[in-house]
Each structure stands twice: as structure tokens, then as C-alpha cells.
Amino acid sequence: MPLHHPKHRHHHNEDVLPYHRSDDEAKPRRPYVPSSFPSSPASAAPPHRFLLLFAVVCLLLAVASLSFAVSVSRRPVPLQSPPDSVAFRCGRAEDSLRSFLASSGNYSAGDREKVLAVVGVHTELGSAARRAALRATWFPPNPEGVVSLEHGFGLSFRFVIARTKDKEKMADLQKEVDMYHDFLFIDADEGKKPPEKMLAYFKAAYDMFHAEFYVKADDTIYLRPDRLAALLAKDRLHHRTYIGCMKKGPVVSDPNMKWYESSYGLLGNEYFMHASGSLYALSSEVVGAIATTNNDRLVVYLFLSRPVE
């Protein structure tokens, strides 16, 4: 067999391989960059530590909150004292009904109560029989009835009365107040003239109630609350409104008669047309102007010059 020289075998291998080792040695080599492998357990340790620390903090907060809740629940609850009697006043004026409702916990105090109208039935200390007759007919006989009419028709009814320095009379009146709670005491004494009482009534009613109308009625008037509410609820073009009866009649010149007019010689045989004072209603704009005026004498003069007392 022919023998080949080792050198010849070496050249043969170089011819068979597609490249030569010297070619790899001649190529430029790039710097070695380690491959990115999943982080080792040692590198994952810090996040686990943060989670463990966060869990411990949350546990401590929960334990502290639970301890606080338990300590608060074990504290003795102080007994609440009964509500004090709340008086709704405007100067010396006072609404006995709202004072009674507030003291019994059935009423929350507010600035001005909103109603369609306040109906003030003017009465005197010695007119208990008249008030009893009205309560037996159309006037609500108890606080629940007054509140029911207020919610049903928007009318708030009160007996309007002045105070007196006579302790015996005031004691009798207080018994009636404690029984019915339907009085509105005005900031005026019993001996004041009717125009001054009217001014005191409108001031007190305007400060205590936010009403569209303020009604004045005598205790000799018998009303239909439903008809009155329907009349006052009608739309009107003018906001400064007077609703009432106009009247005129003969001047009484006989001194022996009840309605004797001492100045009959100046008036003639018949009174001029004027507003009746037994029952009338004034809108809130009119009453607001009367109640907020700084000249009470002028208002009293206007009432005196027109018999609407």
C-alpha cells in the first residue's frame, strides 16, 4: 500500500475543511458579554424582605386599630340630658306652640318657618270664652291640629295676645297656654292701643315666619281654613297686596249709642270708604316694609288714620 507522508495528509485535511484555523485567528474578536439568565435567589431576596416588612406593618396597624375599638366600646357612655326648653322669641314676643314642640323633641329649630300664611287671631285676656268657642268650631283645639292644618293648607294659626303686669290674670292665662299651646305673645302691653298691637304683631310674625301672607283676624270671626288657603294661593300680578273688605256706613251722632262718633260734625252723615279691620291679609312685601321701618310712629299713624285695628 502506498504510504503517504504526514505532511501530505495535513494538506489533504486543509483542502477538505471549508475554512482554515488561521482564518479564525485572523478575525477580530468582540468583547465577551455574559448572557442574561434568571436572577439567582440571592438577587431576589430584597423584594421578599420588603414584602415581609410591609406585612408586619399592616399587622401592627390592624392590632392597634382593634385595641382602640375595644377600648372605646368599653368606655361608659355619658347619659344625655333632656333638651332644654327652646323659646322662639322676637324681643318679648314668643311663639308658645314652637316652644312646646321644641321642648318635647318634635321640632327642630330653624331661622324662619315657611308657610303660606300666618293667621293671627287677636284676643284679649278676658276673652277666654271666645277662644273656647273658636276651638269648639273652626280653630284647632290642640297642637296636633294646628300642625295638621299647617301641613295640609300651609296656614299657621295663633291666638295673638299681649302681656299684662297683673300676676293673677297672667297666671290664669298661663294655665290656658299650658293646655293648648296656641298663643303668640307680642312685644306689647295690654294697655297699648290697637294700632300699636298690630305693629307688634306684624313685627313678631315677620321675624318668626317666612310667609307669603300675614292675616289679622278678630276673635269674633269664624273662618273656613280651606277657603282662606284657596284664596291666598291664587296667582296675582302685584306682590304688594292687601286682601280684605272695604266698608262705609252712617256716622253715629247719638251719644247714647255704642258707636258714637264724637267728631261727627267733621265727618258728615256717612263714613268714607275704608278698610275693615276685622279680617284682612297683607302680602310679605307689605309686612316686610312695615316690620323693618325705623319710624314706628309713622306706621302707627297710618293704622290710626285708617280703622284697620
PDB file of C-alpha atoms in Angstrom:
ATOM      1  CA  MET A   1       0.000   0.000   0.000  1.00  0.00           C
ATOM      2  CA  PRO A   2       1.343   3.324  -0.815  1.00  0.00           C
ATOM      3  CA  LEU A   3       2.406   5.225   2.143  1.00  0.00           C
ATOM      4  CA  HIS A   4       1.527   8.864   2.445  1.00  0.00           C
ATOM      5  CA  HIS A   5       3.705  11.307   4.032  1.00  0.00           C
ATOM      6  CA  PRO A   6       2.232  13.011   7.121  1.00  0.00           C
ATOM      7  CA  LYS A   7       2.796  16.342   5.517  1.00  0.00           C
ATOM      8  CA  HIS A   8       0.715  15.307   2.554  1.00  0.00           C
ATOM      9  CA  ARG A   9      -2.132  14.224   4.964  1.00  0.00           C
ATOM     10  CA  HIS A  10      -2.046  17.613   6.522  1.00  0.00           C
ATOM     11  CA  HIS A  11      -2.523  19.332   3.183  1.00  0.00           C
ATOM     12  CA  HIS A  12      -5.336  16.981   2.363  1.00  0.00           C
ATOM     13  CA  ASN A  13      -7.217  17.892   5.550  1.00  0.00           C
ATOM     14  CA  GLU A  14      -6.785  21.542   4.807  1.00  0.00           C
ATOM     15  CA  ASP A  15      -8.333  21.040   1.410  1.00  0.00           C
ATOM     16  CA  VAL A  16     -11.308  19.138   2.824  1.00  0.00           C
ATOM     17  CA  LEU A  17     -12.226  21.665   5.634  1.00  0.00           C
ATOM     18  CA  PRO A  18     -14.171  24.699   4.433  1.00  0.00           C
ATOM     19  CA  TYR A  19     -12.037  27.099   6.395  1.00  0.00           C
ATOM     20  CA  HIS A  20      -8.675  27.145   7.907  1.00  0.00           C
ATOM     21  CA  ARG A  21      -7.887  27.595  11.573  1.00  0.00           C
ATOM     22  CA  SER A  22      -5.756  30.518  10.709  1.00  0.00           C
ATOM     23  CA  ASP A  23      -8.863  32.282   9.417  1.00  0.00           C
ATOM     24  CA  ASP A  24     -10.455  32.259  12.922  1.00  0.00           C
ATOM     25  CA  GLU A  25      -7.331  33.609  14.388  1.00  0.00           C
ATOM     26  CA  ALA A  26      -7.301  36.417  11.847  1.00  0.00           C
ATOM     27  CA  LYS A  27     -10.943  37.557  12.581  1.00  0.00           C
ATOM     28  CA  PRO A  28     -11.436  40.408  15.083  1.00  0.00           C
ATOM     29  CA  ARG A  29     -12.865  39.195  18.379  1.00  0.00           C
ATOM     30  CA  ARG A  30     -15.784  41.039  20.117  1.00  0.00           C
ATOM     31  CA  PRO A  31     -15.641  41.556  23.859  1.00  0.00           C
ATOM     32  CA  TYR A  32     -17.447  38.942  25.905  1.00  0.00           C
ATOM     33  CA  VAL A  33     -20.867  39.887  27.188  1.00  0.00           C
ATOM     34  CA  PRO A  34     -22.458  37.481  29.678  1.00  0.00           C
ATOM     35  CA  SER A  35     -25.935  36.261  28.778  1.00  0.00           C
ATOM     36  CA  SER A  36     -28.925  37.373  30.896  1.00  0.00           C
ATOM     37  CA  PHE A  37     -30.103  34.462  32.956  1.00  0.00           C
ATOM     38  CA  PRO A  38     -32.881  34.408  35.608  1.00  0.00           C
ATOM     39  CA  SER A  39     -31.814  36.142  38.755  1.00  0.00           C
ATOM     40  CA  SER A  40     -30.393  33.992  41.397  1.00  0.00           C
ATOM     41  CA  PRO A  41     -32.113  33.516  44.760  1.00  0.00           C
ATOM     42  CA  ALA A  42     -29.625  35.887  46.290  1.00  0.00           C
ATOM     43  CA  SER A  43     -30.764  38.754  43.988  1.00  0.00           C
ATOM     44  CA  ALA A  44     -34.490  38.025  44.699  1.00  0.00           C
ATOM     45  CA  ALA A  45     -34.055  38.306  48.416  1.00  0.00           C
ATOM     46  CA  PRO A  46     -34.505  42.117  48.786  1.00  0.00           C
ATOM     47  CA  PRO A  47     -38.111  42.228  47.340  1.00  0.00           C
ATOM     48  CA  HIS A  48     -39.147  39.415  49.666  1.00  0.00           C
ATOM     49  CA  ARG A  49     -37.773  41.350  52.588  1.00  0.00           C
ATOM     50  CA  PHE A  50     -39.798  44.452  51.638  1.00  0.00           C
ATOM     51  CA  LEU A  51     -42.992  42.402  51.353  1.00  0.00           C
ATOM     52  CA  LEU A  52     -42.370  40.829  54.722  1.00  0.00           C
ATOM     53  CA  LEU A  53     -41.749  44.232  56.307  1.00  0.00           C
ATOM     54  CA  PHE A  54     -44.952  45.651  54.742  1.00  0.00           C
ATOM     55  CA  ALA A  55     -46.975  42.705  56.043  1.00  0.00           C
ATOM     56  CA  VAL A  56     -45.605  43.195  59.550  1.00  0.00           C
ATOM     57  CA  VAL A  57     -46.503  46.915  59.499  1.00  0.00           C
ATOM     58  CA  CYS A  58     -50.048  46.160  58.315  1.00  0.00           C
ATOM     59  CA  LEU A  59     -50.455  43.572  61.050  1.00  0.00           C
ATOM     60  CA  LEU A  60     -49.315  46.040  63.698  1.00  0.00           C
ATOM     61  CA  LEU A  61     -51.764  48.681  62.424  1.00  0.00           C
ATOM     62  CA  ALA A  62     -54.612  46.177  62.464  1.00  0.00           C
ATOM     63  CA  VAL A  63     -53.810  45.136  66.030  1.00  0.00           C
ATOM     64  CA  ALA A  64     -53.629  48.780  67.137  1.00  0.00           C
ATOM     65  CA  SER A  65     -56.979  49.603  65.492  1.00  0.00           C
ATOM     66  CA  LEU A  66     -58.649  46.596  67.085  1.00  0.00           C
ATOM     67  CA  SER A  67     -57.277  47.525  70.501  1.00  0.00           C
ATOM     68  CA  PHE A  68     -58.554  51.105  70.132  1.00  0.00           C
ATOM     69  CA  ALA A  69     -62.009  49.916  69.086  1.00  0.00           C
ATOM     70  CA  VAL A  70     -62.238  47.564  72.051  1.00  0.00           C
ATOM     71  CA  SER A  71     -61.141  50.278  74.487  1.00  0.00           C
ATOM     72  CA  VAL A  72     -63.693  52.753  73.118  1.00  0.00           C
ATOM     73  CA  SER A  73     -66.511  50.218  73.271  1.00  0.00           C
ATOM     74  CA  ARG A  74     -65.774  49.546  76.934  1.00  0.00           C
ATOM     75  CA  ARG A  75     -65.932  53.215  77.930  1.00  0.00           C
ATOM     76  CA  PRO A  76     -69.128  54.226  79.751  1.00  0.00           C
ATOM     77  CA  VAL A  77     -71.450  56.275  77.524  1.00  0.00           C
ATOM     78  CA  PRO A  78     -72.452  59.552  79.219  1.00  0.00           C
ATOM     79  CA  LEU A  79     -76.186  59.961  79.673  1.00  0.00           C
ATOM     80  CA  GLN A  80     -77.685  62.687  77.529  1.00  0.00           C
ATOM     81  CA  SER A  81     -79.522  65.361  79.436  1.00  0.00           C
ATOM     82  CA  PRO A  82     -83.069  66.150  78.309  1.00  0.00           C
ATOM     83  CA  PRO A  83     -83.310  69.004  75.804  1.00  0.00           C
ATOM     84  CA  ASP A  84     -83.792  72.419  77.273  1.00  0.00           C
ATOM     85  CA  SER A  85     -86.976  74.327  76.593  1.00  0.00           C
ATOM     86  CA  VAL A  86     -86.428  76.367  73.455  1.00  0.00           C
ATOM     87  CA  ALA A  87     -88.260  79.684  73.313  1.00  0.00           C
ATOM     88  CA  PHE A  88     -88.877  81.285  69.956  1.00  0.00           C
ATOM     89  CA  ARG A  89     -88.776  84.980  70.592  1.00  0.00           C
ATOM     90  CA  CYS A  90     -88.674  88.341  68.868  1.00  0.00           C
ATOM     91  CA  GLY A  91     -87.907  90.783  71.636  1.00  0.00           C
ATOM     92  CA  ARG A  92     -90.591  89.989  74.191  1.00  0.00           C
ATOM     93  CA  ALA A  93     -92.670  88.165  71.593  1.00  0.00           C
ATOM     94  CA  GLU A  94     -92.854  84.385  71.888  1.00  0.00           C
ATOM     95  CA  ASP A  95     -94.455  81.547  69.932  1.00  0.00           C
ATOM     96  CA  SER A  96     -95.755  79.148  72.576  1.00  0.00           C
ATOM     97  CA  LEU A  97     -96.509  76.357  70.085  1.00  0.00           C
ATOM     98  CA  ARG A  98     -92.991  76.051  68.693  1.00  0.00           C
ATOM     99  CA  SER A  99     -91.564  76.362  72.189  1.00  0.00           C
ATOM    100  CA  PHE A 100     -93.721  73.417  73.255  1.00  0.00           C
ATOM    101  CA  LEU A 101     -92.852  71.315  70.199  1.00  0.00           C
ATOM    102  CA  ALA A 102     -89.136  72.004  70.584  1.00  0.00           C
ATOM    103  CA  SER A 103     -89.139  71.106  74.279  1.00  0.00           C
ATOM    104  CA  SER A 104     -90.873  67.796  73.504  1.00  0.00           C
ATOM    105  CA  GLY A 105     -88.318  66.933  70.803  1.00  0.00           C
ATOM    106  CA  ASN A 106     -90.829  67.037  67.932  1.00  0.00           C
ATOM    107  CA  TYR A 107     -89.458  70.146  66.284  1.00  0.00           C
ATOM    108  CA  SER A 108     -86.062  71.240  65.011  1.00  0.00           C
ATOM    109  CA  ALA A 109     -85.273  74.883  65.412  1.00  0.00           C
ATOM    110  CA  GLY A 110     -84.910  76.918  62.270  1.00  0.00           C
ATOM    111  CA  ASP A 111     -84.498  80.535  61.281  1.00  0.00           C
ATOM    112  CA  ARG A 112     -87.975  81.282  59.898  1.00  0.00           C
ATOM    113  CA  GLU A 113     -90.693  78.728  59.357  1.00  0.00           C
ATOM    114  CA  LYS A 114     -92.003  78.684  55.771  1.00  0.00           C
ATOM    115  CA  VAL A 115     -95.790  78.713  55.417  1.00  0.00           C
ATOM    116  CA  LEU A 116     -98.401  80.088  53.063  1.00  0.00           C
ATOM    117  CA  ALA A 117     -99.839  82.415  55.688  1.00  0.00           C
ATOM    118  CA  VAL A 118     -99.749  83.226  59.376  1.00  0.00           C
ATOM    119  CA  VAL A 119    -103.241  83.777  60.774  1.00  0.00           C
ATOM    120  CA  GLY A 120    -103.156  85.811  63.972  1.00  0.00           C
ATOM    121  CA  VAL A 121    -106.472  85.818  65.820  1.00  0.00           C
ATOM    122  CA  HIS A 122    -106.274  88.842  68.094  1.00  0.00           C
ATOM    123  CA  THR A 123    -107.780  88.340  71.507  1.00  0.00           C
ATOM    124  CA  GLU A 124    -107.782  89.857  74.986  1.00  0.00           C
ATOM    125  CA  LEU A 125    -107.021  88.474  78.427  1.00  0.00           C
ATOM    126  CA  GLY A 126    -110.683  88.424  79.404  1.00  0.00           C
ATOM    127  CA  SER A 127    -111.858  86.674  76.211  1.00  0.00           C
ATOM    128  CA  ALA A 128    -111.342  83.054  77.269  1.00  0.00           C
ATOM    129  CA  ALA A 129    -114.966  82.238  76.406  1.00  0.00           C
ATOM    130  CA  ARG A 130    -114.494  83.484  72.836  1.00  0.00           C
ATOM    131  CA  ARG A 131    -111.366  81.413  72.411  1.00  0.00           C
ATOM    132  CA  ALA A 132    -113.188  78.355  73.723  1.00  0.00           C
ATOM    133  CA  ALA A 133    -115.977  78.949  71.194  1.00  0.00           C
ATOM    134  CA  LEU A 134    -113.468  79.167  68.341  1.00  0.00           C
ATOM    135  CA  ARG A 135    -111.688  75.985  69.468  1.00  0.00           C
ATOM    136  CA  ALA A 136    -115.044  74.241  69.509  1.00  0.00           C
ATOM    137  CA  THR A 137    -115.732  75.255  65.885  1.00  0.00           C
ATOM    138  CA  TRP A 138    -113.030  76.035  63.327  1.00  0.00           C
ATOM    139  CA  PHE A 139    -109.860  76.762  65.360  1.00  0.00           C
ATOM    140  CA  PRO A 140    -107.685  73.659  66.030  1.00  0.00           C
ATOM    141  CA  PRO A 141    -108.268  72.517  69.641  1.00  0.00           C
ATOM    142  CA  ASN A 142    -104.781  71.059  70.227  1.00  0.00           C
ATOM    143  CA  PRO A 143    -101.181  71.378  68.985  1.00  0.00           C
ATOM    144  CA  GLU A 144    -101.584  68.363  66.717  1.00  0.00           C
ATOM    145  CA  GLY A 145    -104.497  70.045  64.978  1.00  0.00           C
ATOM    146  CA  VAL A 146    -102.547  73.267  64.484  1.00  0.00           C
ATOM    147  CA  VAL A 147     -99.634  71.368  62.957  1.00  0.00           C
ATOM    148  CA  SER A 148    -102.012  69.336  60.780  1.00  0.00           C
ATOM    149  CA  LEU A 149    -103.581  72.490  59.314  1.00  0.00           C
ATOM    150  CA  GLU A 150    -100.129  73.916  58.767  1.00  0.00           C
ATOM    151  CA  HIS A 151     -99.044  70.854  56.802  1.00  0.00           C
ATOM    152  CA  GLY A 152    -102.361  70.455  54.991  1.00  0.00           C
ATOM    153  CA  PHE A 153    -103.162  74.035  53.973  1.00  0.00           C
ATOM    154  CA  GLY A 154     -99.975  75.949  54.777  1.00  0.00           C
ATOM    155  CA  LEU A 155    -101.800  78.078  57.369  1.00  0.00           C
ATOM    156  CA  SER A 156    -100.304  78.591  60.813  1.00  0.00           C
ATOM    157  CA  PHE A 157    -102.922  79.708  63.363  1.00  0.00           C
ATOM    158  CA  ARG A 158    -102.175  81.501  66.634  1.00  0.00           C
ATOM    159  CA  PHE A 159    -104.101  83.488  69.205  1.00  0.00           C
ATOM    160  CA  VAL A 160    -102.306  86.837  69.392  1.00  0.00           C
ATOM    161  CA  ILE A 161    -102.267  88.380  72.836  1.00  0.00           C
ATOM    162  CA  ALA A 162    -100.356  90.969  74.867  1.00  0.00           C
ATOM    163  CA  ARG A 163     -98.967  90.501  78.339  1.00  0.00           C
ATOM    164  CA  THR A 164    -100.085  92.277  81.470  1.00  0.00           C
ATOM    165  CA  LYS A 165     -98.468  93.169  84.766  1.00  0.00           C
ATOM    166  CA  ASP A 166    -101.421  91.694  86.623  1.00  0.00           C
ATOM    167  CA  LYS A 167     -99.999  88.460  88.055  1.00  0.00           C
ATOM    168  CA  GLU A 168    -103.413  86.905  88.663  1.00  0.00           C
ATOM    169  CA  LYS A 169    -104.510  87.422  85.058  1.00  0.00           C
ATOM    170  CA  MET A 170    -101.206  86.117  83.742  1.00  0.00           C
ATOM    171  CA  ALA A 171    -101.492  83.034  85.960  1.00  0.00           C
ATOM    172  CA  ASP A 172    -104.930  82.261  84.514  1.00  0.00           C
ATOM    173  CA  LEU A 173    -103.645  82.817  81.001  1.00  0.00           C
ATOM    174  CA  GLN A 174    -100.628  80.586  81.629  1.00  0.00           C
ATOM    175  CA  LYS A 175    -102.945  77.700  82.521  1.00  0.00           C
ATOM    176  CA  GLU A 176    -104.625  78.097  79.137  1.00  0.00           C
ATOM    177  CA  VAL A 177    -101.246  78.331  77.416  1.00  0.00           C
ATOM    178  CA  ASP A 178    -100.046  75.120  79.067  1.00  0.00           C
ATOM    179  CA  MET A 179    -103.219  73.352  77.955  1.00  0.00           C
ATOM    180  CA  TYR A 180    -103.425  74.439  74.291  1.00  0.00           C
ATOM    181  CA  HIS A 181    -100.005  75.911  73.329  1.00  0.00           C
ATOM    182  CA  ASP A 182    -101.575  78.059  70.594  1.00  0.00           C
ATOM    183  CA  PHE A 183    -100.624  81.599  71.633  1.00  0.00           C
ATOM    184  CA  LEU A 184     -98.331  84.174  70.088  1.00  0.00           C
ATOM    185  CA  PHE A 185     -97.278  86.718  72.694  1.00  0.00           C
ATOM    186  CA  ILE A 186     -96.462  90.091  71.161  1.00  0.00           C
ATOM    187  CA  ASP A 187     -93.979  92.656  72.407  1.00  0.00           C
ATOM    188  CA  ALA A 188     -96.642  94.985  73.785  1.00  0.00           C
ATOM    189  CA  ASP A 189     -98.532  95.515  76.998  1.00  0.00           C
ATOM    190  CA  GLU A 190    -102.239  95.011  77.409  1.00  0.00           C
ATOM    191  CA  GLY A 191    -102.892  98.719  77.780  1.00  0.00           C
ATOM    192  CA  LYS A 192    -101.429  99.646  74.383  1.00  0.00           C
ATOM    193  CA  LYS A 193    -103.676 100.975  71.646  1.00  0.00           C
ATOM    194  CA  PRO A 194    -104.806  98.561  68.902  1.00  0.00           C
ATOM    195  CA  PRO A 195    -102.558 100.104  66.188  1.00  0.00           C
ATOM    196  CA  GLU A 196     -99.504  99.573  68.383  1.00  0.00           C
ATOM    197  CA  LYS A 197    -100.555  95.971  68.972  1.00  0.00           C
ATOM    198  CA  MET A 198    -100.999  95.478  65.222  1.00  0.00           C
ATOM    199  CA  LEU A 199     -97.487  96.779  64.600  1.00  0.00           C
ATOM    200  CA  ALA A 200     -96.074  94.483  67.299  1.00  0.00           C
ATOM    201  CA  TYR A 201     -97.923  91.524  65.775  1.00  0.00           C
ATOM    202  CA  PHE A 202     -96.639  92.107  62.257  1.00  0.00           C
ATOM    203  CA  LYS A 203     -93.081  92.550  63.506  1.00  0.00           C
ATOM    204  CA  ALA A 204     -93.179  89.331  65.525  1.00  0.00           C
ATOM    205  CA  ALA A 205     -94.882  87.318  62.778  1.00  0.00           C
ATOM    206  CA  TYR A 206     -92.468  88.578  60.121  1.00  0.00           C
ATOM    207  CA  ASP A 207     -89.407  87.704  62.214  1.00  0.00           C
ATOM    208  CA  MET A 208     -90.674  84.227  63.159  1.00  0.00           C
ATOM    209  CA  PHE A 209     -92.326  83.109  59.914  1.00  0.00           C
ATOM    210  CA  HIS A 210     -91.380  83.220  56.247  1.00  0.00           C
ATOM    211  CA  ALA A 211     -94.922  83.540  54.903  1.00  0.00           C
ATOM    212  CA  GLU A 212     -96.446  84.775  51.673  1.00  0.00           C
ATOM    213  CA  PHE A 213     -99.270  86.459  53.602  1.00  0.00           C
ATOM    214  CA  TYR A 214     -99.858  87.667  57.145  1.00  0.00           C
ATOM    215  CA  VAL A 215    -103.502  87.596  58.216  1.00  0.00           C
ATOM    216  CA  LYS A 216    -105.111  89.549  61.041  1.00  0.00           C
ATOM    217  CA  ALA A 217    -108.469  88.379  62.383  1.00  0.00           C
ATOM    218  CA  ASP A 218    -110.609  89.238  65.378  1.00  0.00           C
ATOM    219  CA  ASP A 219    -111.760  86.564  67.804  1.00  0.00           C
ATOM    220  CA  THR A 220    -115.330  87.239  66.664  1.00  0.00           C
ATOM    221  CA  ILE A 221    -114.592  85.957  63.141  1.00  0.00           C
ATOM    222  CA  TYR A 222    -115.458  82.414  62.059  1.00  0.00           C
ATOM    223  CA  LEU A 223    -113.227  81.188  59.239  1.00  0.00           C
ATOM    224  CA  ARG A 224    -113.135  78.399  56.711  1.00  0.00           C
ATOM    225  CA  PRO A 225    -109.420  77.461  56.616  1.00  0.00           C
ATOM    226  CA  ASP A 226    -109.805  75.642  53.286  1.00  0.00           C
ATOM    227  CA  ARG A 227    -111.459  78.655  51.633  1.00  0.00           C
ATOM    228  CA  LEU A 228    -108.859  81.018  53.064  1.00  0.00           C
ATOM    229  CA  ALA A 229    -105.998  78.849  51.765  1.00  0.00           C
ATOM    230  CA  ALA A 230    -107.576  78.699  48.290  1.00  0.00           C
ATOM    231  CA  LEU A 231    -107.959  82.489  48.237  1.00  0.00           C
ATOM    232  CA  LEU A 232    -104.376  83.198  49.288  1.00  0.00           C
ATOM    233  CA  ALA A 233    -102.868  80.610  46.919  1.00  0.00           C
ATOM    234  CA  LYS A 234    -104.172  82.353  43.782  1.00  0.00           C
ATOM    235  CA  ASP A 235    -101.663  83.948  41.419  1.00  0.00           C
ATOM    236  CA  ARG A 236    -101.584  87.741  41.470  1.00  0.00           C
ATOM    237  CA  LEU A 237     -99.965  90.305  39.232  1.00  0.00           C
ATOM    238  CA  HIS A 238     -98.873  92.556  42.093  1.00  0.00           C
ATOM    239  CA  HIS A 239     -96.791  91.388  45.022  1.00  0.00           C
ATOM    240  CA  ARG A 240     -97.742  94.269  47.313  1.00  0.00           C
ATOM    241  CA  THR A 241    -101.210  93.039  48.102  1.00  0.00           C
ATOM    242  CA  TYR A 242    -103.988  93.847  50.535  1.00  0.00           C
ATOM    243  CA  ILE A 243    -106.911  91.431  50.760  1.00  0.00           C
ATOM    244  CA  GLY A 244    -109.876  92.478  52.855  1.00  0.00           C
ATOM    245  CA  CYS A 245    -113.271  94.117  52.952  1.00  0.00           C
ATOM    246  CA  MET A 246    -113.968  97.762  52.223  1.00  0.00           C
ATOM    247  CA  LYS A 247    -116.890  99.335  54.022  1.00  0.00           C
ATOM    248  CA  LYS A 248    -118.729 102.555  54.713  1.00  0.00           C
ATOM    249  CA  GLY A 249    -121.753 103.477  56.747  1.00  0.00           C
ATOM    250  CA  PRO A 250    -123.618 106.185  58.591  1.00  0.00           C
ATOM    251  CA  VAL A 251    -121.874 108.255  61.209  1.00  0.00           C
ATOM    252  CA  VAL A 252    -123.400 107.712  64.645  1.00  0.00           C
ATOM    253  CA  SER A 253    -124.125 111.063  66.229  1.00  0.00           C
ATOM    254  CA  ASP A 254    -126.211 109.842  69.169  1.00  0.00           C
ATOM    255  CA  PRO A 255    -124.037 109.764  72.335  1.00  0.00           C
ATOM    256  CA  ASN A 256    -126.243 107.057  73.814  1.00  0.00           C
ATOM    257  CA  MET A 257    -125.369 104.568  71.061  1.00  0.00           C
ATOM    258  CA  LYS A 258    -122.389 102.205  71.112  1.00  0.00           C
ATOM    259  CA  TRP A 259    -120.538 103.532  68.074  1.00  0.00           C
ATOM    260  CA  TYR A 260    -120.961 107.196  68.919  1.00  0.00           C
ATOM    261  CA  GLU A 261    -118.626 109.397  66.892  1.00  0.00           C
ATOM    262  CA  SER A 262    -117.601 112.498  68.789  1.00  0.00           C
ATOM    263  CA  SER A 263    -116.321 114.168  65.600  1.00  0.00           C
ATOM    264  CA  TYR A 264    -119.486 113.529  63.623  1.00  0.00           C
ATOM    265  CA  GLY A 265    -119.674 117.194  62.661  1.00  0.00           C
ATOM    266  CA  LEU A 266    -116.437 116.890  60.677  1.00  0.00           C
ATOM    267  CA  LEU A 267    -117.294 113.598  59.010  1.00  0.00           C
ATOM    268  CA  GLY A 268    -120.753 114.331  57.718  1.00  0.00           C
ATOM    269  CA  ASN A 269    -123.551 111.828  57.577  1.00  0.00           C
ATOM    270  CA  GLU A 270    -121.551 108.891  56.207  1.00  0.00           C
ATOM    271  CA  TYR A 271    -118.079 107.480  56.654  1.00  0.00           C
ATOM    272  CA  PHE A 272    -115.786 107.448  53.660  1.00  0.00           C
ATOM    273  CA  MET A 273    -114.870 104.093  52.114  1.00  0.00           C
ATOM    274  CA  HIS A 274    -112.268 102.414  54.304  1.00  0.00           C
ATOM    275  CA  ALA A 275    -110.740  99.032  55.036  1.00  0.00           C
ATOM    276  CA  SER A 276    -112.393  96.845  57.607  1.00  0.00           C
ATOM    277  CA  GLY A 277    -110.176  95.761  60.470  1.00  0.00           C
ATOM    278  CA  SER A 278    -111.992  92.568  61.427  1.00  0.00           C
ATOM    279  CA  LEU A 279    -110.234  90.399  58.863  1.00  0.00           C
ATOM    280  CA  TYR A 280    -107.557  91.234  56.290  1.00  0.00           C
ATOM    281  CA  ALA A 281    -104.346  89.866  54.800  1.00  0.00           C
ATOM    282  CA  LEU A 282    -101.155  91.652  53.784  1.00  0.00           C
ATOM    283  CA  SER A 283     -98.500  90.210  51.494  1.00  0.00           C
ATOM    284  CA  SER A 284     -94.973  89.625  52.714  1.00  0.00           C
ATOM    285  CA  GLU A 285     -93.651  92.666  50.818  1.00  0.00           C
ATOM    286  CA  VAL A 286     -96.056  94.970  52.645  1.00  0.00           C
ATOM    287  CA  VAL A 287     -95.439  93.428  56.060  1.00  0.00           C
ATOM    288  CA  GLY A 288     -91.687  93.458  55.449  1.00  0.00           C
ATOM    289  CA  ALA A 289     -91.810  97.197  54.807  1.00  0.00           C
ATOM    290  CA  ILE A 290     -93.853  97.698  57.980  1.00  0.00           C
ATOM    291  CA  ALA A 291     -91.708  95.441  60.161  1.00  0.00           C
ATOM    292  CA  THR A 292     -88.354  96.839  59.070  1.00  0.00           C
ATOM    293  CA  THR A 293     -89.195 100.531  59.146  1.00  0.00           C
ATOM    294  CA  ASN A 294     -87.328 102.753  61.566  1.00  0.00           C
ATOM    295  CA  ASN A 295     -90.286 105.085  62.060  1.00  0.00           C
ATOM    296  CA  ASP A 296     -92.821 103.261  64.201  1.00  0.00           C
ATOM    297  CA  ARG A 297     -94.770 106.460  64.811  1.00  0.00           C
ATOM    298  CA  LEU A 298     -95.484 106.813  61.106  1.00  0.00           C
ATOM    299  CA  VAL A 299     -96.789 103.255  60.897  1.00  0.00           C
ATOM    300  CA  VAL A 300     -98.965 103.747  63.977  1.00  0.00           C
ATOM    301  CA  TYR A 301    -100.325 106.949  62.440  1.00  0.00           C
ATOM    302  CA  LEU A 302    -101.213 105.078  59.253  1.00  0.00           C
ATOM    303  CA  PHE A 303    -103.093 102.492  61.284  1.00  0.00           C
ATOM    304  CA  LEU A 304    -104.829 105.232  63.252  1.00  0.00           C
ATOM    305  CA  SER A 305    -105.840 107.148  60.123  1.00  0.00           C
ATOM    306  CA  ARG A 306    -107.433 104.010  58.670  1.00  0.00           C
ATOM    307  CA  PRO A 307    -109.624 101.948  61.017  1.00  0.00           C
ATOM    308  CA  VAL A 308    -107.956  98.611  60.396  1.00  0.00           C
ATOM    309  CA  GLU A 309    -107.412  97.792  64.045  1.00  0.00           C
TER     310      GLU A 309
END
